[in-house]
Structure formats: structure tokens, C-alpha cells
Amino acid sequence: MKQGDLIKKLALKQGNHTIDLDRIYPIGEIKGVTSYTLYIENKKKTDSNYANKVVVELDKETEVEIYLGLGYVALEEPTWTNQFLRSNGWSGGDGIFSFNLDTGEDCFDQEKESNTLFIFGDTFVGRSDEKSHKRLEPHLMINNSIAYYKDKKLNFKVNELSNGSITGFYHLDPKFDKVGTTAEELIRDRSQKKFGYLSGYHPKDLKLTFDFHKERTFTHLEVENYFNPDASFLYKRGFKEVEIYGSNDLKTETLIQSTTFKPNESGKEIQKLELKGQYRYLILKGISNYNDKQFEEGIFGLKKLRFYNHKQEYKDIYASASSTLLEEDEHSWIWLQDGAVVGDTLFFYPFIVNSDLNQPEGLQFRIVDITLFQTKIKNGKLDFSTTKQKKAPLLKKQGLTEYMFGAGVFANTAQANSLNPDGYIYLYGCKTTWGLRELIVSRVKAENYEFFDDYEFYSNGKWVTEISEATGLLEHVSTELSVTEIREGHLKGKYLCVFTYDVNTPEVAFSVGDSLVGPFSKPQTIYITPEQSIYKSTTYTYNAKAHPHLSKSKKVLVTYNTNTYSFDHNMSDYRVYRPRFLTLNDTERE
């Protein structure tokens, strides 16, 4: 359909009439009416020309003609969608992201079909009854799966072990799944009540090591010594005499200073210490504490350490200790997010997730951290033996606001074949306050994607190093989305953001940005998902996004996920839990 085409023609009597359209259209000319009002569902539209319902006023019996305007029309793509309806083996997943494994190009209008990787989050595996639609027991759910797509054929893969059992391809490293009084508590921003670091009883040669992953420049250190609000006298666990060393290889150590950490009797004492030099590792040892004859406990504690280069606080740190009082598994799992291909490596940013039984069914989880995974690409496939991971300090809670990144990635690089490459990877995320999600963005040079202290965050027209200064670009976005440059059509040179309006709603929406950092237009709903009325019960749809390297600028391939809050409902109908496909079709005439 193109601009100026007739959408609907009908004869109507004098008066007011509601004309229902079969989908959302950009409305052009409407002939034969005195006045009209546009609606999407029951929402009156005064700020755009899109509608699936037109209320007209006629001063006489006449023929009304509604013509297509300039914009996008969303059309279902059953050929794509039906490939993901499977009754045996892989039988449903969400979190669908796609990557070009041949070249890493991630743009519209590619000349040839590439070898594509799809990655999925939680995945059902088993057999289902095609007549009753029931999933047959035992039916398994694994944490992630993949599929390769080439020559218009999908090849689904689950990780089958040598004993025949199956699992996900990606798992959280156990060293990142610890909770307790570990050294990591000294450097992490966590919303739960924590008590910092505590050593075991009477440790010998106590040593804390902080790895910054590459050589960094330091100017000073902030220390909050140990404090426990349950009993003020516990401040005596705090570090006292401390030696601070620097190293670049953990073989040669340089004494930076011997110092005294002040006691933190009030819980509010922050001590600033000069700390000059360039090192990859900082090491604390030679430690004494404030134990005395009235408090001979033998445990050593710290509340918080912050390392700085002038105003920049370093966050990309792995902390370890030679002695720890309490360390246990947190029983976390991961949810995959977006990423990009850099060189011969696929990298992406999964959430680290814990259970939260205080939430309603289907939402019994909380996101506690983000991590970085990277895997080499060899001969057009992922070589999982090369997978590496590290914690990503890309989630922060400050007051009532939460900042998190990884929802969408745009590689503005020559390898990705962007039109104006600047060598940066742009990482999009959400700033959430009282449930309102706003689009935020960070960036990093492609060669530094694994070094998080090299990331910058966009804040009111400038790039800063503090995540909590990131400012919102677009409201009502979802926790998975896409931002892609448009190369042809009526929006050529702009950037298309595709998302689900407010995450878990029937509304697939888009916005248009003048640049990768905006300004972005107001969200425009372009499609109302039908699955809620088809499958009933607690069905919902969420996290729409575009797949650029599988798309044309004038025909954008989009997915959204479908799920149900009820596990029993998921087991009773295998058709529910899987991605659906649309195309956004530009109505501009050639």
C-alpha cells in the first residue's frame, strides 16, 4: 500500500458515525466529511495522523472515502511466525535477538542474505500434542537456546550434553553468583541491606585485591570503614593500619602508602586518601583492626571503598579476599539481552536475575546485576569453548530511579556498515522511575567494549562518566528494543526506535530520532497485538524490536514476544510462547 491509496469507501447517512479500520494506518485525505476525529482503539489522537478508528460528522448523506497517508503500515508476516511454531524439540522462547555472523553488518538494505544467529531466553523443549495443543510431560525449560538461519531455513539448537541431558549454552560463572560478606560488597551498588566485607576469624596475612582489568590512573580513594546499625560497638571490626600496594602483573608490587583508616563509629564517616599512580591492581594488606581487650573478636571489616581518577569513580572492578566470613550461592540465572559483532566476537549483556516470591505469578523475579558475555565466531558458528564473561556495572539504583543498559545495541562502526561510522558502540537502556521507563544511551569505542570504565553516558547534550547522570530521551519504552538508521524512504537519514509501549502491553510502537541521541518523536503506536484475545487467560505481549540486517528500510522486520503469566496456561497450549513477526511498510511512493 502506498500514500494516496484508498483504504475504505462507504455510503453513510447524515450524522455521526464510527468507521472501524482493519489495522492502524497513517491517514491522509478523508473526502465527504464535515469533520472527523482519529482514534487508536479508544484513545483520541490529536498529535499524529495514525488511526484504526475514524469518527466522522456528516451534514448530509454522502460517500466517505479514506485515503492512506505517509508513514508506516504494520503487516503480519505469517511465513516468519509459523517457522517458530514447533511441536517437537525446541518449542518456544522469548528474548529473540539476531546477529549477522558473516560480516557483523547490522544495517538495513543489505545486498545478500547473511548467515544469521538468533538467540533466545527461557526456552521450552519437549513434545506437544498438535490436536489438543498440550505440552506433554516431561517438558523442560532451559535458560537459553539459539538458532541458525540460512537459505531461508531455521536450524534450532539446544545444548545437548554427552549424557543426553540438555541445558542452555550460557550460564552465569559461579564466582559471580555469590552473596555474603565478600569483597565484592565493597564496590557494588546494591539495593538490599548489606553489611560490607567481613573476614573470617583471625585470618593470617589478610589481603584484598582489586582488579581494574587494565592499567588505570588513580588520584584518590574514599573509605567507609566498618559499621553495623544493629550495634554501634561493632565498628571495632574496622580496618586500622593498612598498606596499599599497586601492581600491573601481581608479581611486582609497589608500596603506594602505609596509612590508617579512621573508625566509623557513626556510620557516616567518609575518609579521603590521596592515591596517585597508574596500576591495573590495587592490593590492601598488612591490616590491623580496632579490636581491644573489651572486644577481642578477630574479625576484620570494611563497609565501602571508592576508587577515583579525579571526578570519575571506577566501577569495572573484580574484588577478591584471602579470607571471607560468609559466602554462599545466590542461585541466580541470566536473561540474554542485545549485543553486537566486533571483529570475530559476538558480545552481549545478559541480566543477572534472582527469584522474588513476593511478586505475582509470572513476575517472581528481580534483576540484580548485568554481565558481559563474549564468544568467538568460527566458520559461521559460535565457538562456545571460547566464551568469557565478566560483571558489567551497568545497573544502578539511586533513590526511586533505576538505570540499566543492554536493551538495544547500535554499532556505529565501519564493520557494521553504518552510514557515518564514528567507531562507537551505542548501548541503549532504561531509566525507570515509578514504573515509567525512559530511553537512555551510553557509548564506548568498539575496541574497548569490555572495559566499562571507558563507557560514557549521554546527559543533557554531553557525555559523562557517571551512569546516574544519564538523561531520558524517550518515554514509555520497553526493556528490549532497537535503534537503527534509516537509509531509504520518507525518513531517510533518521533513526528508527522500535519497542513495546510500556513493556507488557498490546501496543507495538515506534519513534523517530534525528540522531542516535535524539531528539526522538513521541511514541507512535503502529500495531495492536491480537494474542490476548486469541489465547485469553493471562496472555500478554512484550519487548518489540526490529531486526535490521534481515530488513529493508522500507520493509522493517519486527518481532514481539508472546507469553502468559500462568505456567499452567503455558503447558496447556504450546502455541502461546514464541515470537511473532511483522513488517513496518513505508507508504512513500517511488
mmCIF file of N, CA and C in Angstrom, residues 91-174:
data_model
loop_
_atom_site.group_PDB
_atom_site.id
_atom_site.type_symbol
_atom_site.label_atom_id
_atom_site.label_comp_id
_atom_site.label_asym_id
_atom_site.label_seq_id
_atom_site.Cartn_x
_atom_site.Cartn_y
_atom_site.Cartn_z
ATOM 1 N N SER A 91 10.469 -25.639 21.403
ATOM 2 C CA SER A 91 9.028 -25.373 21.270
ATOM 3 C C SER A 91 8.624 -24.064 21.923
ATOM 4 N N GLY A 92 9.505 -23.077 21.797
ATOM 5 C CA GLY A 92 9.123 -21.756 22.271
ATOM 6 C C GLY A 92 10.207 -21.069 23.064
ATOM 7 N N GLY A 93 10.371 -19.772 22.832
ATOM 8 C CA GLY A 93 11.322 -18.973 23.578
ATOM 9 C C GLY A 93 10.989 -17.501 23.408
ATOM 10 N N ASP A 94 11.629 -16.669 24.234
ATOM 11 C CA ASP A 94 11.451 -15.227 24.077
ATOM 12 C C ASP A 94 12.816 -14.576 23.998
ATOM 13 N N GLY A 95 12.844 -13.252 24.160
ATOM 14 C CA GLY A 95 14.114 -12.542 24.128
ATOM 15 C C GLY A 95 14.837 -12.669 22.803
ATOM 16 N N ILE A 96 14.129 -12.725 21.686
ATOM 17 C CA ILE A 96 14.749 -13.015 20.414
ATOM 18 C C ILE A 96 15.595 -11.838 19.919
ATOM 19 N N PHE A 97 16.890 -12.096 19.701
ATOM 20 C CA PHE A 97 17.814 -11.131 19.117
ATOM 21 C C PHE A 97 18.499 -11.796 17.931
ATOM 22 N N SER A 98 18.900 -11.004 16.948
ATOM 23 C CA SER A 98 19.505 -11.565 15.741
ATOM 24 C C SER A 98 20.831 -10.885 15.447
ATOM 25 N N PHE A 99 21.763 -11.668 14.847
ATOM 26 C CA PHE A 99 23.109 -11.172 14.553
ATOM 27 C C PHE A 99 23.576 -11.735 13.209
ATOM 28 N N ASN A 100 24.277 -10.906 12.476
ATOM 29 C CA ASN A 100 24.891 -11.299 11.209
ATOM 30 C C ASN A 100 26.253 -11.912 11.513
ATOM 31 N N LEU A 101 26.367 -13.229 11.344
ATOM 32 C CA LEU A 101 27.606 -13.919 11.687
ATOM 33 C C LEU A 101 28.630 -13.885 10.561
ATOM 34 N N ASP A 102 28.225 -13.499 9.369
ATOM 35 C CA ASP A 102 29.169 -13.477 8.238
ATOM 36 C C ASP A 102 30.088 -12.269 8.298
ATOM 37 N N THR A 103 29.512 -11.088 8.466
ATOM 38 C CA THR A 103 30.303 -9.860 8.395
ATOM 39 C C THR A 103 30.145 -8.954 9.608
ATOM 40 N N GLY A 104 29.115 -9.180 10.420
ATOM 41 C CA GLY A 104 28.828 -8.270 11.514
ATOM 42 C C GLY A 104 28.046 -7.048 11.088
ATOM 43 N N GLU A 105 27.695 -6.939 9.802
ATOM 44 C CA GLU A 105 26.889 -5.805 9.348
ATOM 45 C C GLU A 105 25.521 -5.874 10.021
ATOM 46 N N ASP A 106 25.070 -4.738 10.517
ATOM 47 C CA ASP A 106 23.806 -4.707 11.265
ATOM 48 C C ASP A 106 22.967 -3.535 10.785
ATOM 49 N N CYS A 107 22.756 -3.491 9.481
ATOM 50 C CA CYS A 107 22.067 -2.350 8.891
ATOM 51 C C CYS A 107 20.975 -2.829 7.941
ATOM 52 N N PHE A 108 20.071 -1.913 7.605
ATOM 53 C CA PHE A 108 19.047 -2.177 6.604
ATOM 54 C C PHE A 108 19.681 -2.306 5.212
ATOM 55 N N ASP A 109 18.906 -2.908 4.289
ATOM 56 C CA ASP A 109 19.199 -2.865 2.849
ATOM 57 C C ASP A 109 20.480 -3.586 2.458
ATOM 58 N N GLN A 110 20.755 -4.736 3.099
ATOM 59 C CA GLN A 110 21.922 -5.500 2.702
ATOM 60 C C GLN A 110 21.663 -6.234 1.393
ATOM 61 N N GLU A 111 22.707 -6.358 0.581
ATOM 62 C CA GLU A 111 22.558 -6.888 -0.771
ATOM 63 C C GLU A 111 22.332 -8.387 -0.796
ATOM 64 N N LYS A 112 22.885 -9.116 0.144
ATOM 65 C CA LYS A 112 22.735 -10.572 0.122
ATOM 66 C C LYS A 112 22.343 -11.085 1.499
ATOM 67 N N GLU A 113 21.710 -12.246 1.499
ATOM 68 C CA GLU A 113 21.297 -12.863 2.756
ATOM 69 C C GLU A 113 22.516 -13.367 3.505
ATOM 70 N N SER A 114 22.574 -13.082 4.781
ATOM 71 C CA SER A 114 23.709 -13.489 5.600
ATOM 72 C C SER A 114 23.347 -14.680 6.471
ATOM 73 N N ASN A 115 24.369 -15.317 6.990
ATOM 74 C CA ASN A 115 24.188 -16.373 7.985
ATOM 75 C C ASN A 115 23.801 -15.703 9.293
ATOM 76 N N THR A 116 22.596 -15.971 9.759
ATOM 77 C CA THR A 116 22.027 -15.259 10.903
ATOM 78 C C THR A 116 21.988 -16.148 12.136
ATOM 79 N N LEU A 117 22.333 -15.567 13.270
ATOM 80 C CA LEU A 117 22.161 -16.200 14.572
ATOM 81 C C LEU A 117 20.979 -15.570 15.273
ATOM 82 N N PHE A 118 20.042 -16.385 15.743
ATOM 83 C CA PHE A 118 19.013 -15.942 16.684
ATOM 84 C C PHE A 118 19.379 -16.477 18.058
ATOM 85 N N ILE A 119 19.264 -15.638 19.076
ATOM 86 C CA ILE A 119 19.428 -16.126 20.443
ATOM 87 C C ILE A 119 18.118 -15.888 21.195
ATOM 88 N N PHE A 120 17.789 -16.830 22.079
ATOM 89 C CA PHE A 120 16.534 -16.808 22.835
ATOM 90 C C PHE A 120 16.834 -16.896 24.324
ATOM 91 N N GLY A 121 15.904 -16.386 25.112
ATOM 92 C CA GLY A 121 15.976 -16.546 26.558
ATOM 93 C C GLY A 121 15.362 -17.874 26.969
ATOM 94 N N ASP A 122 14.579 -17.863 28.037
ATOM 95 C CA ASP A 122 13.988 -19.099 28.553
ATOM 96 C C ASP A 122 13.289 -19.858 27.424
ATOM 97 N N THR A 123 13.583 -21.157 27.330
ATOM 98 C CA THR A 123 13.174 -21.959 26.171
ATOM 99 C C THR A 123 12.517 -23.256 26.615
ATOM 100 N N PHE A 124 11.325 -23.542 26.068
ATOM 101 C CA PHE A 124 10.686 -24.844 26.270
ATOM 102 C C PHE A 124 11.270 -25.856 25.290
ATOM 103 N N VAL A 125 11.478 -27.079 25.790
ATOM 104 C CA VAL A 125 11.969 -28.176 24.951
ATOM 105 C C VAL A 125 11.166 -29.423 25.298
ATOM 106 N N GLY A 126 10.597 -30.054 24.299
ATOM 107 C CA GLY A 126 9.832 -31.281 24.516
ATOM 108 C C GLY A 126 8.892 -31.543 23.363
ATOM 109 N N ARG A 127 7.922 -32.390 23.612
ATOM 110 C CA ARG A 127 6.939 -32.740 22.589
ATOM 111 C C ARG A 127 5.564 -32.243 23.024
ATOM 112 N N SER A 128 4.779 -31.811 22.030
ATOM 113 C CA SER A 128 3.425 -31.323 22.288
ATOM 114 C C SER A 128 2.433 -32.033 21.385
ATOM 115 N N ASP A 129 1.191 -32.078 21.817
ATOM 116 C CA ASP A 129 0.112 -32.703 21.051
ATOM 117 C C ASP A 129 -0.477 -31.664 20.099
ATOM 118 N N GLU A 130 -0.382 -31.912 18.796
ATOM 119 C CA GLU A 130 -0.825 -30.920 17.822
ATOM 120 C C GLU A 130 -2.349 -30.776 17.794
ATOM 121 N N LYS A 131 -3.074 -31.762 18.296
ATOM 122 C CA LYS A 131 -4.539 -31.673 18.310
ATOM 123 C C LYS A 131 -5.036 -30.925 19.552
ATOM 124 N N SER A 132 -4.554 -31.319 20.716
ATOM 125 C CA SER A 132 -5.009 -30.687 21.959
ATOM 126 C C SER A 132 -4.186 -29.451 22.306
ATOM 127 N N HIS A 133 -2.996 -29.325 21.679
ATOM 128 C CA HIS A 133 -2.049 -28.227 21.900
ATOM 129 C C HIS A 133 -1.351 -28.297 23.249
ATOM 130 N N LYS A 134 -1.530 -29.389 23.988
ATOM 131 C CA LYS A 134 -0.894 -29.514 25.294
ATOM 132 C C LYS A 134 0.583 -29.866 25.148
ATOM 133 N N ARG A 135 1.382 -29.288 26.015
ATOM 134 C CA ARG A 135 2.766 -29.729 26.156
ATOM 135 C C ARG A 135 2.756 -31.032 26.958
ATOM 136 N N LEU A 136 3.422 -32.031 26.451
ATOM 137 C CA LEU A 136 3.415 -33.344 27.083
ATOM 138 C C LEU A 136 4.579 -33.463 28.056
ATOM 139 N N GLU A 137 4.287 -33.982 29.236
ATOM 140 C CA GLU A 137 5.316 -34.162 30.258
ATOM 141 C C GLU A 137 6.161 -35.403 29.978
ATOM 142 N N PRO A 138 7.455 -35.388 30.350
ATOM 143 C CA PRO A 138 8.151 -34.229 30.904
ATOM 144 C C PRO A 138 8.492 -33.216 29.807
ATOM 145 N N HIS A 139 8.240 -31.975 30.125
ATOM 146 C CA HIS A 139 8.552 -30.878 29.210
ATOM 147 C C HIS A 139 9.530 -29.967 29.946
ATOM 148 N N LEU A 140 10.658 -29.669 29.335
ATOM 149 C CA LEU A 140 11.731 -28.972 30.025
ATOM 150 C C LEU A 140 11.754 -27.493 29.658
ATOM 151 N N MET A 141 12.268 -26.678 30.568
ATOM 152 C CA MET A 141 12.578 -25.285 30.251
ATOM 153 C C MET A 141 14.042 -25.036 30.586
ATOM 154 N N ILE A 142 14.801 -24.653 29.559
ATOM 155 C CA ILE A 142 16.205 -24.306 29.757
ATOM 156 C C ILE A 142 16.351 -22.800 29.639
ATOM 157 N N ASN A 143 17.488 -22.292 30.107
ATOM 158 C CA ASN A 143 17.649 -20.850 30.282
ATOM 159 C C ASN A 143 17.889 -20.091 28.974
ATOM 160 N N ASN A 144 18.441 -20.751 27.963
ATOM 161 C CA ASN A 144 18.664 -20.073 26.691
ATOM 162 C C ASN A 144 18.924 -21.089 25.588
ATOM 163 N N SER A 145 18.712 -20.659 24.363
ATOM 164 C CA SER A 145 18.934 -21.509 23.192
ATOM 165 C C SER A 145 19.266 -20.605 22.018
ATOM 166 N N ILE A 146 19.586 -21.216 20.881
ATOM 167 C CA ILE A 146 19.931 -20.434 19.699
ATOM 168 C C ILE A 146 19.308 -21.089 18.476
ATOM 169 N N ALA A 147 19.364 -20.387 17.365
ATOM 170 C CA ALA A 147 19.010 -20.959 16.069
ATOM 171 C C ALA A 147 19.869 -20.291 15.009
ATOM 172 N N TYR A 148 20.252 -21.060 13.991
ATOM 173 C CA TYR A 148 20.939 -20.513 12.835
ATOM 174 C C TYR A 148 19.951 -20.442 11.679
ATOM 175 N N TYR A 149 20.009 -19.354 10.929
ATOM 176 C CA TYR A 149 19.098 -19.143 9.806
ATOM 177 C C TYR A 149 19.916 -18.861 8.556
ATOM 178 N N LYS A 150 19.734 -19.712 7.544
ATOM 179 C CA LYS A 150 20.444 -19.527 6.283
ATOM 180 C C LYS A 150 19.642 -20.190 5.178
ATOM 181 N N ASP A 151 19.670 -19.566 4.010
ATOM 182 C CA ASP A 151 18.923 -20.080 2.851
ATOM 183 C C ASP A 151 17.449 -20.290 3.215
ATOM 184 N N LYS A 152 16.932 -19.361 4.025
ATOM 185 C CA LYS A 152 15.521 -19.337 4.423
ATOM 186 C C LYS A 152 15.115 -20.575 5.234
ATOM 187 N N LYS A 153 16.091 -21.184 5.898
ATOM 188 C CA LYS A 153 15.822 -22.342 6.750
ATOM 189 C C LYS A 153 16.350 -22.085 8.151
ATOM 190 N N LEU A 154 15.548 -22.487 9.143
ATOM 191 C CA LEU A 154 15.910 -22.335 10.550
ATOM 192 C C LEU A 154 16.409 -23.652 11.114
ATOM 193 N N ASN A 155 17.507 -23.592 11.837
ATOM 194 C CA ASN A 155 18.060 -24.772 12.496
ATOM 195 C C ASN A 155 18.194 -24.454 13.984
ATOM 196 N N PHE A 156 17.231 -24.949 14.775
ATOM 197 C CA PHE A 156 17.218 -24.668 16.215
ATOM 198 C C PHE A 156 18.232 -25.542 16.938
ATOM 199 N N LYS A 157 18.882 -24.951 17.949
ATOM 200 C CA LYS A 157 19.905 -25.669 18.702
ATOM 201 C C LYS A 157 19.672 -25.513 20.206
ATOM 202 N N VAL A 158 19.742 -26.630 20.927
ATOM 203 C CA VAL A 158 19.839 -26.611 22.383
ATOM 204 C C VAL A 158 21.143 -27.296 22.749
ATOM 205 N N ASN A 159 21.661 -27.012 23.907
ATOM 206 C CA ASN A 159 22.951 -27.549 24.323
ATOM 207 C C ASN A 159 22.754 -28.953 24.885
ATOM 208 N N GLU A 160 23.042 -29.946 24.044
ATOM 209 C CA GLU A 160 22.883 -31.348 24.443
ATOM 210 C C GLU A 160 24.209 -31.876 24.967
ATOM 211 N N LEU A 161 24.226 -32.303 26.217
ATOM 212 C CA LEU A 161 25.443 -32.787 26.855
ATOM 213 C C LEU A 161 25.732 -34.224 26.462
ATOM 214 N N SER A 162 26.921 -34.703 26.818
ATOM 215 C CA SER A 162 27.348 -36.038 26.401
ATOM 216 C C SER A 162 26.462 -37.145 26.968
ATOM 217 N N ASN A 163 25.811 -36.889 28.097
ATOM 218 C CA ASN A 163 24.931 -37.903 28.689
ATOM 219 C C ASN A 163 23.497 -37.815 28.172
ATOM 220 N N GLY A 164 23.257 -36.894 27.200
ATOM 221 C CA GLY A 164 21.934 -36.776 26.605
ATOM 222 C C GLY A 164 21.039 -35.742 27.248
ATOM 223 N N SER A 165 21.432 -35.210 28.414
ATOM 224 C CA SER A 165 20.628 -34.156 29.032
ATOM 225 C C SER A 165 20.863 -32.843 28.284
ATOM 226 N N ILE A 166 19.971 -31.874 28.495
ATOM 227 C CA ILE A 166 20.095 -30.610 27.793
ATOM 228 C C ILE A 166 20.164 -29.454 28.787
ATOM 229 N N THR A 167 20.771 -28.373 28.322
ATOM 230 C CA THR A 167 20.917 -27.188 29.154
ATOM 231 C C THR A 167 21.080 -25.993 28.224
ATOM 232 N N GLY A 168 21.232 -24.808 28.787
ATOM 233 C CA GLY A 168 21.486 -23.624 27.988
ATOM 234 C C GLY A 168 22.938 -23.575 27.530
ATOM 235 N N PHE A 169 23.198 -22.725 26.528
ATOM 236 C CA PHE A 169 24.567 -22.543 26.063
ATOM 237 C C PHE A 169 25.337 -21.579 26.961
ATOM 238 N N TYR A 170 24.605 -20.722 27.666
ATOM 239 C CA TYR A 170 25.246 -19.723 28.510
ATOM 240 C C TYR A 170 24.760 -19.878 29.947
ATOM 241 N N HIS A 171 25.714 -19.818 30.875
ATOM 242 C CA HIS A 171 25.414 -19.913 32.302
ATOM 243 C C HIS A 171 26.255 -18.888 33.052
ATOM 244 N N LEU A 172 25.737 -18.430 34.150
ATOM 245 C CA LEU A 172 26.475 -17.492 34.971
ATOM 246 C C LEU A 172 27.646 -18.193 35.640
ATOM 247 N N ASP A 173 28.815 -17.603 35.549
ATOM 248 C CA ASP A 173 30.005 -18.122 36.222
ATOM 249 C C ASP A 173 29.732 -18.161 37.727
ATOM 250 N N PRO A 174 29.988 -19.297 38.397
ATOM 251 C CA PRO A 174 29.713 -19.392 39.837
ATOM 252 C C PRO A 174 30.366 -18.303 40.673
#
